[in-house]
Tab-separated table of C-alpha atoms in Angstrom:
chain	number	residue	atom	x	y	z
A	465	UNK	CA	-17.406	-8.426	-1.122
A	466	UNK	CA	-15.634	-6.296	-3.857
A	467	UNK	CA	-13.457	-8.100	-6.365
A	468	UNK	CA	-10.519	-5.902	-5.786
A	469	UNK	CA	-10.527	-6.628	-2.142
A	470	UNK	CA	-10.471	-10.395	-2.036
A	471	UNK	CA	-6.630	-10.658	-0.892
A	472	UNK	CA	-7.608	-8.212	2.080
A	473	UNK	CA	-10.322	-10.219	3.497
A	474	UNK	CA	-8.502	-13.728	3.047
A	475	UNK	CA	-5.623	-12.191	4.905
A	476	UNK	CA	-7.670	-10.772	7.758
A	477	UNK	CA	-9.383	-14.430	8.137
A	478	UNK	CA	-6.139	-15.831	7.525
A	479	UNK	CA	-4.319	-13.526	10.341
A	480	UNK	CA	-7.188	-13.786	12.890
A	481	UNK	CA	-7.590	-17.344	13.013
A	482	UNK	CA	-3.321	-17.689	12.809
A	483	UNK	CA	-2.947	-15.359	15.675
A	484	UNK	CA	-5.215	-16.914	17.593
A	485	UNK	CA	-3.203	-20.084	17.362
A	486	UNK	CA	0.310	-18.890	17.514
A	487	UNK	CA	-0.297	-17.397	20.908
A	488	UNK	CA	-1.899	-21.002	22.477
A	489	UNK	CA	1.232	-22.248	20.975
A	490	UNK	CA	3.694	-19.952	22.142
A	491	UNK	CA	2.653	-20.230	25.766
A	492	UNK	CA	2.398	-23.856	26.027
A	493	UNK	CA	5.745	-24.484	24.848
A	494	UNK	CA	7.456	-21.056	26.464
A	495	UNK	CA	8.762	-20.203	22.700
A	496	UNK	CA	9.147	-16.178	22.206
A	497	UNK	CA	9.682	-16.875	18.335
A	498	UNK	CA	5.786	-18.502	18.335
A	499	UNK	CA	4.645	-15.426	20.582
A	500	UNK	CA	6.598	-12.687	18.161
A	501	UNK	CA	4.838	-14.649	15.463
A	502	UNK	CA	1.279	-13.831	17.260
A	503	UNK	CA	2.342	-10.762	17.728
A	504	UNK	CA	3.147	-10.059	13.611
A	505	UNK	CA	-0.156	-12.252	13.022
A	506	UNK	CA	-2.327	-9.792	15.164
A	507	UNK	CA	-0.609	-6.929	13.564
A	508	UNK	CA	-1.562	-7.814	10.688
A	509	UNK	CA	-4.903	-8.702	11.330
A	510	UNK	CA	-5.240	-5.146	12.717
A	511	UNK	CA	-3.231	-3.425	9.534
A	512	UNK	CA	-6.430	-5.677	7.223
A	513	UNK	CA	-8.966	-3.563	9.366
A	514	UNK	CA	-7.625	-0.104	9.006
A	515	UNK	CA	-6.793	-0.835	5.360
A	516	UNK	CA	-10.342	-1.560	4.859
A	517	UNK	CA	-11.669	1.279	6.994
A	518	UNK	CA	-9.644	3.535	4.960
A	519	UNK	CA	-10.806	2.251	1.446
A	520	UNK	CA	-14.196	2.917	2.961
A	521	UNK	CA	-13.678	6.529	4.232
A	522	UNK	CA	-11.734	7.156	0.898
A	523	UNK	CA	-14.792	6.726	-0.781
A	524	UNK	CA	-17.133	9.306	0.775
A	525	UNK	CA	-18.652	12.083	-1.457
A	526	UNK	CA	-16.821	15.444	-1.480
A	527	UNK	CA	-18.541	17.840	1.302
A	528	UNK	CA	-17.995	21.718	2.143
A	529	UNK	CA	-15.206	20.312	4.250
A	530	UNK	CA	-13.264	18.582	1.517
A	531	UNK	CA	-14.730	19.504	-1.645
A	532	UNK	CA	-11.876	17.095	-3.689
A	533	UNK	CA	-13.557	14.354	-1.271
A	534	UNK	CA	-11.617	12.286	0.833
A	535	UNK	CA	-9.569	9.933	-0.962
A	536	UNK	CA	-6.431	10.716	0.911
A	537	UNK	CA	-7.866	9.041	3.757
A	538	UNK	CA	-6.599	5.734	2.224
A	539	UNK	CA	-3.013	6.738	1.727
A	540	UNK	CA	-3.107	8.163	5.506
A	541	UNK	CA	-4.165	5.205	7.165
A	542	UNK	CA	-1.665	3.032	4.663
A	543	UNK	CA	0.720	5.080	6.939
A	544	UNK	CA	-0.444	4.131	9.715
A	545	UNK	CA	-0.475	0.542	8.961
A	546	UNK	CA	3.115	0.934	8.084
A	547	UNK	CA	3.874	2.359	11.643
A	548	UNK	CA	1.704	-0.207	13.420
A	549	UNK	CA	4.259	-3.087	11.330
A	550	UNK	CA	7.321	-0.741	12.724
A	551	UNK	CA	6.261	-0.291	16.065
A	552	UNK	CA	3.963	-3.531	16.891
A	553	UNK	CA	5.253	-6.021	14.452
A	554	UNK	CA	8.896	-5.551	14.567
A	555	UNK	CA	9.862	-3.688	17.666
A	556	UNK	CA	7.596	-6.122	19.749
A	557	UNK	CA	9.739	-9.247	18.112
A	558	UNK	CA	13.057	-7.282	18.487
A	559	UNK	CA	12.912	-6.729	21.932
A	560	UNK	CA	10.945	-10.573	22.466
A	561	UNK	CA	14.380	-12.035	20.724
A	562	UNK	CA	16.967	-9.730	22.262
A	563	UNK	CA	15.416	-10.664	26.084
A	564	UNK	CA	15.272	-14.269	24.822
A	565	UNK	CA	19.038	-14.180	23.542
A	566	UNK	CA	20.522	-12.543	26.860
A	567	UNK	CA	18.051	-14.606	29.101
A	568	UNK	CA	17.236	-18.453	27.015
A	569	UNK	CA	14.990	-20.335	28.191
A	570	UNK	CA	14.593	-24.366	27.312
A	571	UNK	CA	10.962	-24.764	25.242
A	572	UNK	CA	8.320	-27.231	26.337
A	573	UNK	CA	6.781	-29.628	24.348
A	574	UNK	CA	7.636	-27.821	20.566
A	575	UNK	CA	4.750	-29.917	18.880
A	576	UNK	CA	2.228	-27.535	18.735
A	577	UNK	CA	4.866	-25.041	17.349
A	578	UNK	CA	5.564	-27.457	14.360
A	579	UNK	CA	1.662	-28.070	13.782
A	580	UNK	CA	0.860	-24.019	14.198
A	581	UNK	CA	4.020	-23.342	11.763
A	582	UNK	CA	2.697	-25.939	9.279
A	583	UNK	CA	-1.109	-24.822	9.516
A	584	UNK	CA	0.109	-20.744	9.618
A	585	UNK	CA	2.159	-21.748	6.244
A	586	UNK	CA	-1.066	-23.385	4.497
A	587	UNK	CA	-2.867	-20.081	5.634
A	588	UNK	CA	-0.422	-17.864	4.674
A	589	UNK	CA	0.972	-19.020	1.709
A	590	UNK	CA	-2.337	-19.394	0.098
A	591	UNK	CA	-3.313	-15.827	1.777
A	592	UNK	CA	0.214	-14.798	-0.794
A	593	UNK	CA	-1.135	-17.020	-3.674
A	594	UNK	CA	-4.523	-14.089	-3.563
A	595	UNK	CA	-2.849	-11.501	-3.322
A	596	UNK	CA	0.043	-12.199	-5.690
A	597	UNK	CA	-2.270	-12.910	-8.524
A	598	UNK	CA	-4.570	-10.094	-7.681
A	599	UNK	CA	-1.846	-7.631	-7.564
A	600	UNK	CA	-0.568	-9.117	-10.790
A	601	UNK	CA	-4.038	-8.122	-12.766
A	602	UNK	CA	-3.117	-4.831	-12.453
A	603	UNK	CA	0.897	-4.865	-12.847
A	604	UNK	CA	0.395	-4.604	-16.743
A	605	UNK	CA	3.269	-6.690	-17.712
A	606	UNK	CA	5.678	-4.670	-15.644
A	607	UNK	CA	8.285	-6.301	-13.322
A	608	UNK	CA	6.838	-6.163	-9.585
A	609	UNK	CA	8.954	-3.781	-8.185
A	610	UNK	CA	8.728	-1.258	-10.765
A	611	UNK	CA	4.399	-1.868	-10.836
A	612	UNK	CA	5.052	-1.585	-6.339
A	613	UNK	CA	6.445	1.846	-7.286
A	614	UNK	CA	4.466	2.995	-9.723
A	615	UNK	CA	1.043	1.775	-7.805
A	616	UNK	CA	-1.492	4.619	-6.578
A	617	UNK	CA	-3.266	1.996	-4.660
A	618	UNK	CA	-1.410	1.014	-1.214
A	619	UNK	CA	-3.572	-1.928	-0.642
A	620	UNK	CA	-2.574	-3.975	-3.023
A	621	UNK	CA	1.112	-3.720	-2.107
A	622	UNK	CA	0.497	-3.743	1.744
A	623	UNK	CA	-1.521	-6.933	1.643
A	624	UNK	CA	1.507	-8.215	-0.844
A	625	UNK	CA	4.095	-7.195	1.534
A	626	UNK	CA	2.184	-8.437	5.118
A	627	UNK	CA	1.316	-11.932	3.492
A	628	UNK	CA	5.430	-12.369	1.938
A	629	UNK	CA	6.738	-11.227	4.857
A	630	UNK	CA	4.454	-13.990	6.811
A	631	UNK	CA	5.580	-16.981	4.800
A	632	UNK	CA	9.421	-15.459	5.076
A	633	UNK	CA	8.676	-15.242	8.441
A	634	UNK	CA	7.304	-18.737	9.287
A	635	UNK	CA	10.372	-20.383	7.294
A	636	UNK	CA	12.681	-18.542	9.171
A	637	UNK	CA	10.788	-19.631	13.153
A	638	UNK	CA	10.968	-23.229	11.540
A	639	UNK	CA	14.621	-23.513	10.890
A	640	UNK	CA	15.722	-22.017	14.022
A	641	UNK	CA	13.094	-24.296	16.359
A	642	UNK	CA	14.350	-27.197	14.581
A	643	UNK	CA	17.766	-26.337	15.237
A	644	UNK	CA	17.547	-25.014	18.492
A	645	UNK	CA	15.598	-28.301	19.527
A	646	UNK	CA	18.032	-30.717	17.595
A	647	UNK	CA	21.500	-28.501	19.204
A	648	UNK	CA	20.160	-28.245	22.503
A	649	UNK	CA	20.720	-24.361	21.850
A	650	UNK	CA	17.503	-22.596	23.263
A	651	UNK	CA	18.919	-19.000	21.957
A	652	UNK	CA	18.090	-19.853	18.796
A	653	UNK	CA	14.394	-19.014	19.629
A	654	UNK	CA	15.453	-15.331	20.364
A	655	UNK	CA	17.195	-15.177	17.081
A	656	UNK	CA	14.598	-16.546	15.493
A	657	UNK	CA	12.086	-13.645	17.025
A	658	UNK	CA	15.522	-11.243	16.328
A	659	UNK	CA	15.219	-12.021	12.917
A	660	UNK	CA	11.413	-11.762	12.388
A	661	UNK	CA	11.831	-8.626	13.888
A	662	UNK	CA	14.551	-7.407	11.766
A	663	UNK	CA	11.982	-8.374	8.643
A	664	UNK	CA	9.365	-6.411	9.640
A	665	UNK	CA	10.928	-3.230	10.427
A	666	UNK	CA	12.723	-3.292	7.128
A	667	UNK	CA	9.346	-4.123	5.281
A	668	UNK	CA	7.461	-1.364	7.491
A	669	UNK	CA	10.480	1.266	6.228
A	670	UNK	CA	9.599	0.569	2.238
A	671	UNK	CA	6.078	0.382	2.977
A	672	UNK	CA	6.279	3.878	4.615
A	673	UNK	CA	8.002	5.349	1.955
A	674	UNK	CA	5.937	3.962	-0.538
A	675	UNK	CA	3.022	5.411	1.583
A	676	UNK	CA	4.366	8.750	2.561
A	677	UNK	CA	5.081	9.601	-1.280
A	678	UNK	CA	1.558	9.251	-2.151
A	679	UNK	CA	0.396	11.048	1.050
A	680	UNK	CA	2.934	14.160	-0.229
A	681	UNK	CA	0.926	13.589	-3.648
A	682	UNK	CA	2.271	12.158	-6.169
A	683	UNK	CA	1.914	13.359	-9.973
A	684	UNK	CA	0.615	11.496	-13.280
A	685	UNK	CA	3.299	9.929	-15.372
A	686	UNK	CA	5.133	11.293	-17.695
A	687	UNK	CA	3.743	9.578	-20.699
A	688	UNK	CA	0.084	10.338	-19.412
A	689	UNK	CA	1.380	13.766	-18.777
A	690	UNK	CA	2.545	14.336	-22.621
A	691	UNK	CA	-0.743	12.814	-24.174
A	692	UNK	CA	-2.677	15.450	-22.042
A	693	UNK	CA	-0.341	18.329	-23.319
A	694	UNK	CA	-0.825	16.593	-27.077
A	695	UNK	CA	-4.855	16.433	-26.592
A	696	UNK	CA	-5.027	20.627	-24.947
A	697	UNK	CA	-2.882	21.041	-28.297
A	698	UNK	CA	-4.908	19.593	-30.702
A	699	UNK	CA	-7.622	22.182	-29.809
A	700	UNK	CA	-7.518	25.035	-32.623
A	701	UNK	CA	-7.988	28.107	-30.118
A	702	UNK	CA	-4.886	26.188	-28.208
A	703	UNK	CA	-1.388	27.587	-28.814
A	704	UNK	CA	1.063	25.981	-26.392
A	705	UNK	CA	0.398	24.077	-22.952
A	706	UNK	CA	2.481	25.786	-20.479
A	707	UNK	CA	1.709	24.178	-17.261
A	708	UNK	CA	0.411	20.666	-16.627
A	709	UNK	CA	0.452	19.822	-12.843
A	710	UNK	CA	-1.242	16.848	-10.895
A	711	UNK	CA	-1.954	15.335	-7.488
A	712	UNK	CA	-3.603	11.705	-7.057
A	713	UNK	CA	-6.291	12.613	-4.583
A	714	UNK	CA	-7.192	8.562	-4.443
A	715	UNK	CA	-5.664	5.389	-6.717
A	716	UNK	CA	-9.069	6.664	-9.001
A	717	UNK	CA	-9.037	10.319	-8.742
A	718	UNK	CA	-6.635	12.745	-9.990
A	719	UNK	CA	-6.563	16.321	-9.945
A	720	UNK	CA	-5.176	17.910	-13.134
A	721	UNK	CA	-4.463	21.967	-13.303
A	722	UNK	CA	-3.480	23.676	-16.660
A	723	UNK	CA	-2.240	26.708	-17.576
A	724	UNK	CA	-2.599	27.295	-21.542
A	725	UNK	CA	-1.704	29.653	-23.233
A	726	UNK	CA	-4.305	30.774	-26.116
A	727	UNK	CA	-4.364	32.973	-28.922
A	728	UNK	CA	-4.615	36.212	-28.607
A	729	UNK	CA	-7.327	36.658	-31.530
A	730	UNK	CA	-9.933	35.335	-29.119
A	731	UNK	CA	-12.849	37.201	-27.267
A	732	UNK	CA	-14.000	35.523	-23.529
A	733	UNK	CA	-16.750	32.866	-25.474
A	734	UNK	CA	-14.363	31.477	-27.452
A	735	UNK	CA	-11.891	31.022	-24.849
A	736	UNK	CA	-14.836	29.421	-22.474
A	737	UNK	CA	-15.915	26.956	-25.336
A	738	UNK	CA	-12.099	25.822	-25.975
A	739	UNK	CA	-11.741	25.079	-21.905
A	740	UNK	CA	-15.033	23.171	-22.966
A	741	UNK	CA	-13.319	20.923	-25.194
A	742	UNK	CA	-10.070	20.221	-23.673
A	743	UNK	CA	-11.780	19.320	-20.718
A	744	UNK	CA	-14.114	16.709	-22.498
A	745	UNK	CA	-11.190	15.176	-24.681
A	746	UNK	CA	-9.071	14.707	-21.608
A	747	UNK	CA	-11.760	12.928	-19.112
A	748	UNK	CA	-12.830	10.932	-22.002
A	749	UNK	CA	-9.819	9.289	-22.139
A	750	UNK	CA	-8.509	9.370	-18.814
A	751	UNK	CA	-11.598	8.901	-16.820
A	752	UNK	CA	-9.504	8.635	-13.533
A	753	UNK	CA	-9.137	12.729	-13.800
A	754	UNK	CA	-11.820	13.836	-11.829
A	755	UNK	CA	-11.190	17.522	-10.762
A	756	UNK	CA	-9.849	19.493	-13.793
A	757	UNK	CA	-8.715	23.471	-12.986
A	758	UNK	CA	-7.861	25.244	-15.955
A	759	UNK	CA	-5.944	28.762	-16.023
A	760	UNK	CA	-6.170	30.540	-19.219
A	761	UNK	CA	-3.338	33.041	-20.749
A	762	UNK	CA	-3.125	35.289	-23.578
A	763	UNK	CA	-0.130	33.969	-25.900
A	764	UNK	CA	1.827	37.118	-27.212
A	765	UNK	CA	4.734	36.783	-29.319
């Protein structure tokens, strides 16, 4: 398996086999928290498959269909996983707590909860531990919000997210068995799926923004921007850079249009050989620019 998607697979063998669990638990002892926790474990476990079936479509050659190639295809399904969270995830556990609050019911024998919630929090906390530390090979000494933000590559966020959402998740079914089983108060299992359900949605609406940006296409930053406009400069037949827009057609492919503005002294050849140039200097240092469109003008003073 690829390096880069280690924290994916150990959370889909993480989820699957959790899941699995949760659910035997949750109807043996009648708990809705244990069964909303199934229900975020399979959710997950489906959001690790789609992630991975979009990295893999992402990476299919450009065609007469989609001659930039198909890159998008990961930030469209990282949408998708983000609904699935929304919808399957948290409304499923809203609605699970809500009937559970109105309508209590006393739990059975709660031992298999507290042996699932211990075994789901060595699973999922070391499913965290992966991701965390291969999220923070690429954060480049930035806090971990501002590297969330500034990421191209919604897998390594949405794993991030699922897995610390999990582990929040799991401490919060614990506290409220416990105390709904040492109170005598079996409501407490509803709020305990409430609030589960509550986490998810609001992880599912950062995730989707996060997603939806880079769907929209997001741009190169500003810093990589200027360097670009400092390397068309540095070209002799270049006399300003008038235009630099992008469009991140994958976390590793960027599509850069220029318009430049040249000077007016020069015939067609020369013109063609400087558009030579700037487009060598800039993917030889940004080798993430893949598709590079550039739109000559005449400078006239």
């Amino acid at each position: 398996m690829a390096k880069s998607n280690l924290s994916i697979y150990s959370a889909l063998v993480a989820n699957l086999v959790i899941a699995v669990t949760k659910f035997v638990a949750g109807i043996f002892s009648n708990s809705s928290a244990m069964i909303a926790e199934g229900v975020h474990s399979l959710a997950d476990t489906i959001n690790q498959l789609l992630i991975l079936f979009g990295i893999r479509q992402s990476k299919k050659p450009p065609d007469a269909l989609r001659p930039f190639g198909y890159g998008k295809e990961l930030y469209f399904w990282s949408f998708i996983v983000s609904i699935i969270i929304f919808g399957l995830g948290g409304g499923v556990s809203v609605y699970q707590g809500y009937e559970h609050i109105i309508h209590p019911k006393m739990s059975g024998d709660i031992t298999w909860n507290y042996l699932v919630l211990a075994i789901s929090f060595v699973f999922e906390g070391s499913s965290l531990i992966i991701a965390a530390k291969e999220f923070n090979k690429v954060r480049k000494g930035e806090s971990w919000w501002r590297a969330i933000v500034k990421s191209k590559d919604p897998s390594a966020f949405l794993v991030l997210f699922e897995d610390g959402a999990a582990v929040l998740g799991l401490i919060i079914v614990a506290i409220c068995l416990y105390a709904g089983h040492q109170l005598n108060l079996p409501y407490l299992d509803g709020v305990a799926s409430l609030l589960v359900g509550i986490l998810l949605v609001g992880v599912s609406l950062i995730l989707a923004r996060e997603s939806r940006s880079l769907l929209m296409g997001e741009g190169i930053a500003s810093s990589t921007r200027q360097r670009i406009s400092t390397l068309i400069q540095q070209d002799p037949a270049v006399e300003k850079t008038v235009h630099i827009l992008s469009t991140y057609q994958s976390p590793e492919e960027v599509l850069l249009m220029l318009i430049v503005a040249f000077k007016a002294d020069l015939d067609t050849a020369e013109i063609n050989d400087s558009i030579v140039r700037i487009r060598a200097a800039i993917k030889k240092e940004f080798s993430f620019v893949r598709f590079i469109i550039i739109q000559p003008e005449l400078f006239e003073k």
